[in-house]
Each structure stands twice: as C-alpha cells, then as structure tokens.
GROMACS .gro file of C-alpha atoms in nm:
model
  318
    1UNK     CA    1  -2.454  -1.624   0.999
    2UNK     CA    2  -2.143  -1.537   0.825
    3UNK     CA    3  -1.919  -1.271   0.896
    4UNK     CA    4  -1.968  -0.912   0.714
    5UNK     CA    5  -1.580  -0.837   0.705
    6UNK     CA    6  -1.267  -1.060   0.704
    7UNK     CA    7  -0.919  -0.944   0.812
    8UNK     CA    8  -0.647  -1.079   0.646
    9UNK     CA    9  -0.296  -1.067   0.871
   10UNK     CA   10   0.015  -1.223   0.699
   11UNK     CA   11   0.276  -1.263   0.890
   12UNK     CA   12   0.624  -1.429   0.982
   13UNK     CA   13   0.830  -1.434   1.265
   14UNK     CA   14   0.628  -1.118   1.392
   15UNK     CA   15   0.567  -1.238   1.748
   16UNK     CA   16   0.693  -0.841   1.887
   17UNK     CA   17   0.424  -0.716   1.682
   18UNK     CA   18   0.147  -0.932   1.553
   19UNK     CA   19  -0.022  -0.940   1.887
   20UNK     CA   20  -0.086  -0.558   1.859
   21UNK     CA   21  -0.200  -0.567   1.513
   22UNK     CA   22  -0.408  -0.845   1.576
   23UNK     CA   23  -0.578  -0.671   1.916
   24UNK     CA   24  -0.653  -0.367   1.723
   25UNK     CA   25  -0.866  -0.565   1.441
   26UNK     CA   26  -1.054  -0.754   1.740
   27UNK     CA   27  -1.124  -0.419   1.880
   28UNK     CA   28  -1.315  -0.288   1.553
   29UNK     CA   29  -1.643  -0.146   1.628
   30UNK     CA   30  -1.854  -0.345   1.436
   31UNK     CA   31  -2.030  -0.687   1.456
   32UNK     CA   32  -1.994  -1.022   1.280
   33UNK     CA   33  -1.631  -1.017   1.135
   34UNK     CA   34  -1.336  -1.277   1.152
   35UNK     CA   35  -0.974  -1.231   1.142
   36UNK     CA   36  -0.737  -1.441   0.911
   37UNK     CA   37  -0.390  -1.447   1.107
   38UNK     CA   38  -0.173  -1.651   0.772
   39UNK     CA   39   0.156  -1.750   0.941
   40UNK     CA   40   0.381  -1.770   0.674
   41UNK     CA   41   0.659  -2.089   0.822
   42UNK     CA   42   0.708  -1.867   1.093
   43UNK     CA   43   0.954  -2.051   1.347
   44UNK     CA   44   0.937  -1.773   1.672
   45UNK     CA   45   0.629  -1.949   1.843
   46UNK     CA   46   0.393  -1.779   1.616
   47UNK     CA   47   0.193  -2.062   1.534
   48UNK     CA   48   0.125  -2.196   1.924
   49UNK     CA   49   0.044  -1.809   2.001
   50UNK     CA   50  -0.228  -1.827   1.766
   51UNK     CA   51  -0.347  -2.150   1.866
   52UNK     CA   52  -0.422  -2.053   2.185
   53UNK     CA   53  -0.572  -1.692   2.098
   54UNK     CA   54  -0.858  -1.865   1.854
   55UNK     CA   55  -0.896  -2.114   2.134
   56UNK     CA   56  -0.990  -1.803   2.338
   57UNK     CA   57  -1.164  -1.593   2.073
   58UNK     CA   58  -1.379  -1.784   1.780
   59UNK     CA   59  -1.350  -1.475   1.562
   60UNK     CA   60  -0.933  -1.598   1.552
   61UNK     CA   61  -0.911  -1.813   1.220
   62UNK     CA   62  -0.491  -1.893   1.212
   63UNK     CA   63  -0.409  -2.071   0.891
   64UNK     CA   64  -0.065  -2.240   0.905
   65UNK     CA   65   0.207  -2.232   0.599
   66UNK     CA   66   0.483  -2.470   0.665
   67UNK     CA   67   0.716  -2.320   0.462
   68UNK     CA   68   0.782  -1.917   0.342
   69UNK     CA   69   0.586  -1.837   0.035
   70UNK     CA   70   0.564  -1.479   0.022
   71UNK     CA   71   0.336  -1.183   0.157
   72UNK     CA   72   0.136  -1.220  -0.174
   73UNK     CA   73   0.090  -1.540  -0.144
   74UNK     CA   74  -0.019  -1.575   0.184
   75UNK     CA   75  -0.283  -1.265   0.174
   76UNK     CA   76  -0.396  -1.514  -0.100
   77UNK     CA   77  -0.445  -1.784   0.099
   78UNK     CA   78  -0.653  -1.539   0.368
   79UNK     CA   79  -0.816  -1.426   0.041
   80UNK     CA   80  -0.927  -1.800  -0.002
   81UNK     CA   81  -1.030  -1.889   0.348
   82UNK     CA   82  -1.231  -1.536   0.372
   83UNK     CA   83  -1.609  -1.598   0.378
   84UNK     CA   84  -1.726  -1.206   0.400
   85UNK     CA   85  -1.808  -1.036   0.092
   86UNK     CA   86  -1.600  -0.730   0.232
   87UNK     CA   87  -1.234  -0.817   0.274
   88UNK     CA   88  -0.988  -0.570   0.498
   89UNK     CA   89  -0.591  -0.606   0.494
   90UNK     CA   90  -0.387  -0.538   0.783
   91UNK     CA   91   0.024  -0.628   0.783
   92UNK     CA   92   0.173  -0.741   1.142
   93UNK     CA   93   0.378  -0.423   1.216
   94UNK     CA   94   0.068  -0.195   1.194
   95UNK     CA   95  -0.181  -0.067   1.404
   96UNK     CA   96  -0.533   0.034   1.316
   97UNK     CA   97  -0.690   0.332   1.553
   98UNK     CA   98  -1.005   0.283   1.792
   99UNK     CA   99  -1.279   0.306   1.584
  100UNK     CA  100  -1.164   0.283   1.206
  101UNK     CA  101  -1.311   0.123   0.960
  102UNK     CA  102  -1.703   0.057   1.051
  103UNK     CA  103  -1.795   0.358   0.897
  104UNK     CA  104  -1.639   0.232   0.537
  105UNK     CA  105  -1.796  -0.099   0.572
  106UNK     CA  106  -2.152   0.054   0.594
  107UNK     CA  107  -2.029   0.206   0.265
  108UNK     CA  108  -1.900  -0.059   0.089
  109UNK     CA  109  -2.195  -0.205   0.196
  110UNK     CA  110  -2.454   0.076   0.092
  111UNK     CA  111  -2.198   0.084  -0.258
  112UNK     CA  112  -2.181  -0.256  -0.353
  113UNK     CA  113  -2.018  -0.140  -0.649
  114UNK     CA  114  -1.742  -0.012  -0.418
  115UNK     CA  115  -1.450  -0.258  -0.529
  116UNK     CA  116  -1.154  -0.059  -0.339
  117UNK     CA  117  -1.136   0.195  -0.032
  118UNK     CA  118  -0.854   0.314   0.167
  119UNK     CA  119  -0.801   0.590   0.416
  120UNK     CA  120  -0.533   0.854   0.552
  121UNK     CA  121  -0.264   0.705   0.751
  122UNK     CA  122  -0.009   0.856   1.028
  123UNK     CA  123   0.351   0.638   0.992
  124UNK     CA  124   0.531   0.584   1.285
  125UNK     CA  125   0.900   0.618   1.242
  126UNK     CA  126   1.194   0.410   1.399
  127UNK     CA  127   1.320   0.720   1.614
  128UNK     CA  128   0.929   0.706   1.762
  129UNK     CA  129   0.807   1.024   1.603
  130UNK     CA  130   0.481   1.019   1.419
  131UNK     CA  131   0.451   1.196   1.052
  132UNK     CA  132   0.178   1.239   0.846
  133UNK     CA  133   0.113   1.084   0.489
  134UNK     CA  134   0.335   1.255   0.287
  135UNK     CA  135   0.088   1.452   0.074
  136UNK     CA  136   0.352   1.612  -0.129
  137UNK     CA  137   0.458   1.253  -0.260
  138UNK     CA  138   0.076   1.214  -0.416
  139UNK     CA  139   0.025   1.543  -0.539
  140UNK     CA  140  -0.226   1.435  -0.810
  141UNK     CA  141  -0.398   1.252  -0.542
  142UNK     CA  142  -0.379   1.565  -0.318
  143UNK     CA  143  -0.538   1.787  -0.589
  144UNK     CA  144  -0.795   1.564  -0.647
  145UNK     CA  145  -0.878   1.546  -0.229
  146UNK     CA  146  -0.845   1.983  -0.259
  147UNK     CA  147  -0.923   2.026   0.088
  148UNK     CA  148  -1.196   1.828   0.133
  149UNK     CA  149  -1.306   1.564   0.379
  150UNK     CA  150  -1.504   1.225   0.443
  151UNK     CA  151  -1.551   0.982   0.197
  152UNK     CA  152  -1.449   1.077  -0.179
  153UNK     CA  153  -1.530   0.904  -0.475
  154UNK     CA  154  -1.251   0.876  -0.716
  155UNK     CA  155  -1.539   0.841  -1.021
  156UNK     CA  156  -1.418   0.798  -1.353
  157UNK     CA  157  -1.072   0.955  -1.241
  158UNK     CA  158  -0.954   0.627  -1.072
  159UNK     CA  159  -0.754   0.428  -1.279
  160UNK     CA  160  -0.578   0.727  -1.374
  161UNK     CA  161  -0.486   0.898  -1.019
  162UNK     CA  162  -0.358   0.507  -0.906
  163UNK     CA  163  -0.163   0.416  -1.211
  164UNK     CA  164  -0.019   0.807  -1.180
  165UNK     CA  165   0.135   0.733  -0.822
  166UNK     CA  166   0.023   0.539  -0.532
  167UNK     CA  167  -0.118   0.696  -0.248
  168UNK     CA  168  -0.288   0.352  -0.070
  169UNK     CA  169  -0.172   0.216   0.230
  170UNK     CA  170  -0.216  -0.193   0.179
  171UNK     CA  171  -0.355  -0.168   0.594
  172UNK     CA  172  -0.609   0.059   0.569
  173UNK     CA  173  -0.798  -0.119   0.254
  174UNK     CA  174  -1.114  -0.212   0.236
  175UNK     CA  175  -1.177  -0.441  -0.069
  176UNK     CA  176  -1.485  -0.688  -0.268
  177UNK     CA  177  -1.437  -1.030  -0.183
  178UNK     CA  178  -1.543  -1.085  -0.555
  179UNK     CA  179  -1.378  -0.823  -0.712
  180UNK     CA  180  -1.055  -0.895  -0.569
  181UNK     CA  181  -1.077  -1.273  -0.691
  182UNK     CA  182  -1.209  -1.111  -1.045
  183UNK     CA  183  -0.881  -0.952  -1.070
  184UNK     CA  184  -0.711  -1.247  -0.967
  185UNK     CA  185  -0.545  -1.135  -0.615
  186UNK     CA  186  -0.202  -1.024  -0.555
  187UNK     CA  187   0.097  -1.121  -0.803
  188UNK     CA  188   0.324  -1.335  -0.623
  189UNK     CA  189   0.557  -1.293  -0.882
  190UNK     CA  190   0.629  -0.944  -0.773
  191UNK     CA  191   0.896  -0.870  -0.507
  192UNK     CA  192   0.770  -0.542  -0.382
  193UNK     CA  193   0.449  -0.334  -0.564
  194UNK     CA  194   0.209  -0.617  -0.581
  195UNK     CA  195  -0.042  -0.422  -0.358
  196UNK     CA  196  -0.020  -0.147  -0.621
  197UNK     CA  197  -0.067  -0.331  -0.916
  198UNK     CA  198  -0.404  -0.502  -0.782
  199UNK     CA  199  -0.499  -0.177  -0.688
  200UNK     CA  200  -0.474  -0.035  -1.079
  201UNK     CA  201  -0.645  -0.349  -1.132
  202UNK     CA  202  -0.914  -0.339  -0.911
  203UNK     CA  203  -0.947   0.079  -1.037
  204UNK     CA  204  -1.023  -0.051  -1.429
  205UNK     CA  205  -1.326  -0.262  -1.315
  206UNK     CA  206  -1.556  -0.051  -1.085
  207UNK     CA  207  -1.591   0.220  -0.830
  208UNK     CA  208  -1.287   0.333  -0.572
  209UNK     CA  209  -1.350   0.573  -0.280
  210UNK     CA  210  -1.078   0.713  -0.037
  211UNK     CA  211  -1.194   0.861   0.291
  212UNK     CA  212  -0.976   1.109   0.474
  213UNK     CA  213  -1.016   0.992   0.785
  214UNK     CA  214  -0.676   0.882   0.971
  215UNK     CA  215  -0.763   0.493   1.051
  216UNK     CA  216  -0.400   0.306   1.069
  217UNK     CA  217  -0.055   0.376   1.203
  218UNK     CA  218   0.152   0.221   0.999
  219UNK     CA  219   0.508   0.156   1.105
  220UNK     CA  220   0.852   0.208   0.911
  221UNK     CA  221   1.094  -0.049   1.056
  222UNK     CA  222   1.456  -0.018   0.927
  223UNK     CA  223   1.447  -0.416   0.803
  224UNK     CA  224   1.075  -0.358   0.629
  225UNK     CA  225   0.982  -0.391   0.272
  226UNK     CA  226   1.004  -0.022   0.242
  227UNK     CA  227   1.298   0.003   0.275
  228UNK     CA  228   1.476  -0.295   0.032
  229UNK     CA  229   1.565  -0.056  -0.227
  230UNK     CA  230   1.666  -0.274  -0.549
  231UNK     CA  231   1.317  -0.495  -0.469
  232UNK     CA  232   1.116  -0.144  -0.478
  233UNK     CA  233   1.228   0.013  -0.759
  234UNK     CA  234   1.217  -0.284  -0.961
  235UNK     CA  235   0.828  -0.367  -0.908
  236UNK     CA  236   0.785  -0.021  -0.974
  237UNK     CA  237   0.957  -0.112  -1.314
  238UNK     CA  238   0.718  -0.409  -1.387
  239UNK     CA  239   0.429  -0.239  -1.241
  240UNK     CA  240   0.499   0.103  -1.502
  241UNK     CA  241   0.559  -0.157  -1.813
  242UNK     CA  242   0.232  -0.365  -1.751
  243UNK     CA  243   0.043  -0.102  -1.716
  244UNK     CA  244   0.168   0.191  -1.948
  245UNK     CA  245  -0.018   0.127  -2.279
  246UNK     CA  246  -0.315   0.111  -2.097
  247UNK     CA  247  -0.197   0.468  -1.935
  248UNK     CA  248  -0.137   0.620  -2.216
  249UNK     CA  249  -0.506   0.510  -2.419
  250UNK     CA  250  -0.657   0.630  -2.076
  251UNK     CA  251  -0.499   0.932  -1.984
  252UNK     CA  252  -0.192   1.088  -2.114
  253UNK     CA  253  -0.096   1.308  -1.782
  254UNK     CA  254  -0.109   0.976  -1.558
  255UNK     CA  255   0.091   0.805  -1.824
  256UNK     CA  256   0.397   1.067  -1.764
  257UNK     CA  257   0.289   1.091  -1.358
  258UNK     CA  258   0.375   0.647  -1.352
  259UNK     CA  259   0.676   0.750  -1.577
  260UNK     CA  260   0.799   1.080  -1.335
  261UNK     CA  261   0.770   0.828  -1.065
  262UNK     CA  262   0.934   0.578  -1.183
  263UNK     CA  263   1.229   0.797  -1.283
  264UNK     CA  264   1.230   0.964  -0.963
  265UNK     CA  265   1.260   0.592  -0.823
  266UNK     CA  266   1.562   0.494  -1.054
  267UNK     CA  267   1.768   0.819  -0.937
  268UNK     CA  268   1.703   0.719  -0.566
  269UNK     CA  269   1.862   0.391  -0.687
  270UNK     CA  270   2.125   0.543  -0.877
  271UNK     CA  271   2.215   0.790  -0.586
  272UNK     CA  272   2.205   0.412  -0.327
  273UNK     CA  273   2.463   0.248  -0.556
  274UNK     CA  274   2.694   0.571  -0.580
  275UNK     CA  275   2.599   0.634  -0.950
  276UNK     CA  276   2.564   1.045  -0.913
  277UNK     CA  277   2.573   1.104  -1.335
  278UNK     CA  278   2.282   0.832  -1.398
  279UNK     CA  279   2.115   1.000  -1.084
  280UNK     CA  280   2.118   1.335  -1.232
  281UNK     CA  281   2.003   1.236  -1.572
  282UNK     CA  282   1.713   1.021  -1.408
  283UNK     CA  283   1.619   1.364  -1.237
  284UNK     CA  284   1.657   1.515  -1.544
  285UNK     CA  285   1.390   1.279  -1.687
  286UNK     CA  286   1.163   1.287  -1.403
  287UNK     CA  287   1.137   1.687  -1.455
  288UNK     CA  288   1.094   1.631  -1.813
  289UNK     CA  289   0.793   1.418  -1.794
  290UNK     CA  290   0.657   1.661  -1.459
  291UNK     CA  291   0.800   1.988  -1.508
  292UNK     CA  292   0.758   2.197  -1.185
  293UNK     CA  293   0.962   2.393  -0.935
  294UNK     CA  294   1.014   2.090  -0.708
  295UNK     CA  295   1.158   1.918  -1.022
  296UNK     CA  296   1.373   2.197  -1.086
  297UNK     CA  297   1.503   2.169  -0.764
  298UNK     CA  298   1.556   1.814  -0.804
  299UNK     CA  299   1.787   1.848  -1.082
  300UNK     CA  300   1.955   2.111  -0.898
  301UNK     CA  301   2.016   1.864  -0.616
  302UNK     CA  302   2.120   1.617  -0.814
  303UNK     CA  303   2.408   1.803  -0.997
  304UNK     CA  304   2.552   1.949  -0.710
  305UNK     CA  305   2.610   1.628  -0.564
  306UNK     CA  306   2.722   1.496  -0.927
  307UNK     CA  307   2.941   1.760  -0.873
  308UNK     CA  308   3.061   1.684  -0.481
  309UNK     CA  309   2.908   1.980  -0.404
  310UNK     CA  310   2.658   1.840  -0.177
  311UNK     CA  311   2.594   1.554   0.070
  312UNK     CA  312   2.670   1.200   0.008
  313UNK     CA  313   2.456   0.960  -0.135
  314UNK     CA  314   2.426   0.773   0.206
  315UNK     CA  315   2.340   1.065   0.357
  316UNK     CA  316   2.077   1.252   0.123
  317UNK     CA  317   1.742   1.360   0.198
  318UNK     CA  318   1.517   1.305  -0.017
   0.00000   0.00000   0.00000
C-alpha cells in the first residue's frame, strides 16, 4: 500500500542534527508515511548513519548524492523518489513538535485541491531562547489571520499575500505531489529564496491554507542560510523581478508590499557593507511604497546613523 505522506530531509554534513529532525518525522502521529533522508556528498558519516537507521526502520528511504548539488536540488531528488500524493519538507536543523501535522494531512486529503499548507512556527535562537514568528515582519499576512485560529484558507487572496512577503516556513509545508511537479519543483538556480518562489508558484494554480497551529521549531544557527546576507537579498531580487508584472496585473498593493520588502532587504545590505547614504535612501523607498509609522521610523533610523548619530552598522537592530 503506498505511503499517504513523504518527508523530504536534505541534508549535508548534519550528523549533530539530522538525527533529531529525522526522530521527530518518525514520531508523526499518523500511519503509512516514508521519510526521504537526501544526503547531499556529505563526508561526516552521514551516509553509514542512515544506512543503518533504514536497516532498522523500513519507513527510512536514504538516497545518496556523491557530490554537493544544492538544497534545491536535492529536495528535488526526494521530490522524485516520493511515492505519496502529499509531500512534507523538513530541513536537518529543525524540529517538528509531538503531534504536528496529521491534522493537515486529513485536510489536504479532504481538499484535494489543497496544493500548499504551512503552519506557525516558534525559532529557536543560538543564545537558546525561543521567539515567536515574527508577526510584525508579515503584517499583510497577519491582517489577513485577524485573530483567528485553525485552519485558514487563503481563497482568492493567495498569490497576492505570498508574492507581498513571505510568511512560510519551508519545514512546516505540506504540499501536492502533483502540483509541486506541475510547477516544476524548486529552482536550483537560486542561491537563497527558491522555497519562496515555488510557493508564489504553487499560489497561481490552486488553493493554499495556513493553519495557526505551532507545529515546527525551527532553528537559527549563526552559519545557516539565513543568515548569508548577499545570497538573501539577491534571490529576493530575482524572486521580485520574475514575479512583479504578474503582481502588478494581480494586485497593485502586493506589487508595492514585494517591492517595500525588497527595499527594506537592500538597506539591510547597504547598512552590512557600511553604505549608510544608500541605506537611508533604500528606507526612504521602502516607506514610499508602504507608508506607515514603522516606516517613518525606519527612515528616522536610518539617518541618524547616516549621520553617526546612532549605532554601527554591525551592531544595529533591526
């Protein structure tokens, strides 16, 4: 009988953490499911380890890279290999809690026009303290949620409330087999962003529901993704230009929300590389394409430390 979910795990050189991401999926409350571990040319012993875990546990499918192709790549690989006709993502640094997920596979599967689904997330920090999402970075999304709870439709507003900002965690989604191979998986030509692009993709073809529900602790190590940057701002470059004129036919307001964020995103870049002038006029544009008081205060920021008024680049808080 084949499985009703597969979990897709890319990973390299995670040995400190994979086995704890990989326990939590084979804890999931719910029956006939596989996991996809993708090593990626991992060279710390990752590839014996989950030899002689599926050895142990039949639900354990490793697939072995020899060489490093990429996180896109290798989710689609495990996107490839999946046989369920619901696929779930989980990244070797995180964590998903006791009892996530079963509840949005018995959607999916009662929606089979579900294509996308992701849930609320508590990050765990380097220092060891754990901090909710930060709503206030999504605040389209977090007017759209207004208080409620469970599982929410996005309806006819999704494309536009994921193209406007992203507010999906690549481990807590729930995706269509189908409709992620429709859409033609994740870009591997993207450094950083490729999750959000396929999820504006996946948003143009069908339904997307988010459920409030905190399922995943997902970690922010100092060396992660996250936290390279040059790679993020530029996919959130190429992820703006591809999608834009589509923005802009669809929905003016997330046009300028993808255009706010990605000028917020270039003045965090400016402000890295010591550039305080371009960093204040990037402010600037972010508050002209989202006027508000938080903008405001933005451009405040960034003139006083234009001005060496303030803290140092290295040291501000964004």
């Amino acid at each position: 009988m084949l499985p009703r979910l597969s979990v897709i795990i890319p990973c390299r050189n995670a040995l400190d953490t994979l086995p704890r991401a990989v326990a939590s999926a084979l804890a999931l409350p719910i029956d006939r499911f596989e996991v996809i571990v993708v090593d990626d040319g991992s060279t710390d012993g990752t590839g014996a380890w989950l030899a002689e875990l599926a050895a142990r546990d039949p639900r354990v499918v490793p697939l072995r890279r020899d060489a490093e192709h990429g996180v896109s790549a290798a989710r689609n690989a495990g996107i490839v290999a999946a046989r369920a006709p619901v696929l779930g993502f989980l990244d070797a640094d995180d964590v998903w809690y006791a009892g996530a997920i079963g509840s949005r596979l018995e959607w999916h599967e009662a929606h089979p026009e579900t294509v996308l689904s992701f849930s609320d997330y508590m990050t765990l920090l380097p220092d060891g303290a754990l901090q909710p999402r930060h709503r206030a970075s999504w605040p389209r999304f977090s007017r759209f949620v207004d208080g409620r709870s469970g599982m929410l439709p996005l309806g006819t507003a999704a494309f536009s409330l994921l193209v406007g900002e992203n507010p999906v965690c690549t481990s807590s989604v729930l995706a269509s087999r189908a409709a992620v191979q429709a859409a033609g998986g994740f870009d591997p030509g993207l450094r950083q962003a490729e999750d959000w692009d396929l999820w504006i993709r996946l948003a143009r073809q069908r339904a997307v529901a988010a459920s409030t529900t905190v399922e995943l602790l997902h970690a922010d190590w100092p060396g992660s993704l996250s936290h390279d940057v040059v790679g993020r701002i530029g996919g959130i470059r190429e992820v703006v230009r591809r999608h834009r004129a589509e923005a802009w036919r669809r929905s003016p307001r997330a046009a300028l929300a993808a255009l706010c964020l990605l000028e917020q995103a270039e003045a965090e870049l400016a402000r890295h590389t010591g550039h305080l002038g371009q960093a204040f006029l990037h402010s600037m544009g972010a508050a002209a394409c989202h006027p508000s008081v938080e903008m405001a205060r933005g451009v405040a920021r960034a003139a006083l430390t234009a001005a060496g008024l303030m803290v140092r680049p290295g040291q501000w808080a964004a």
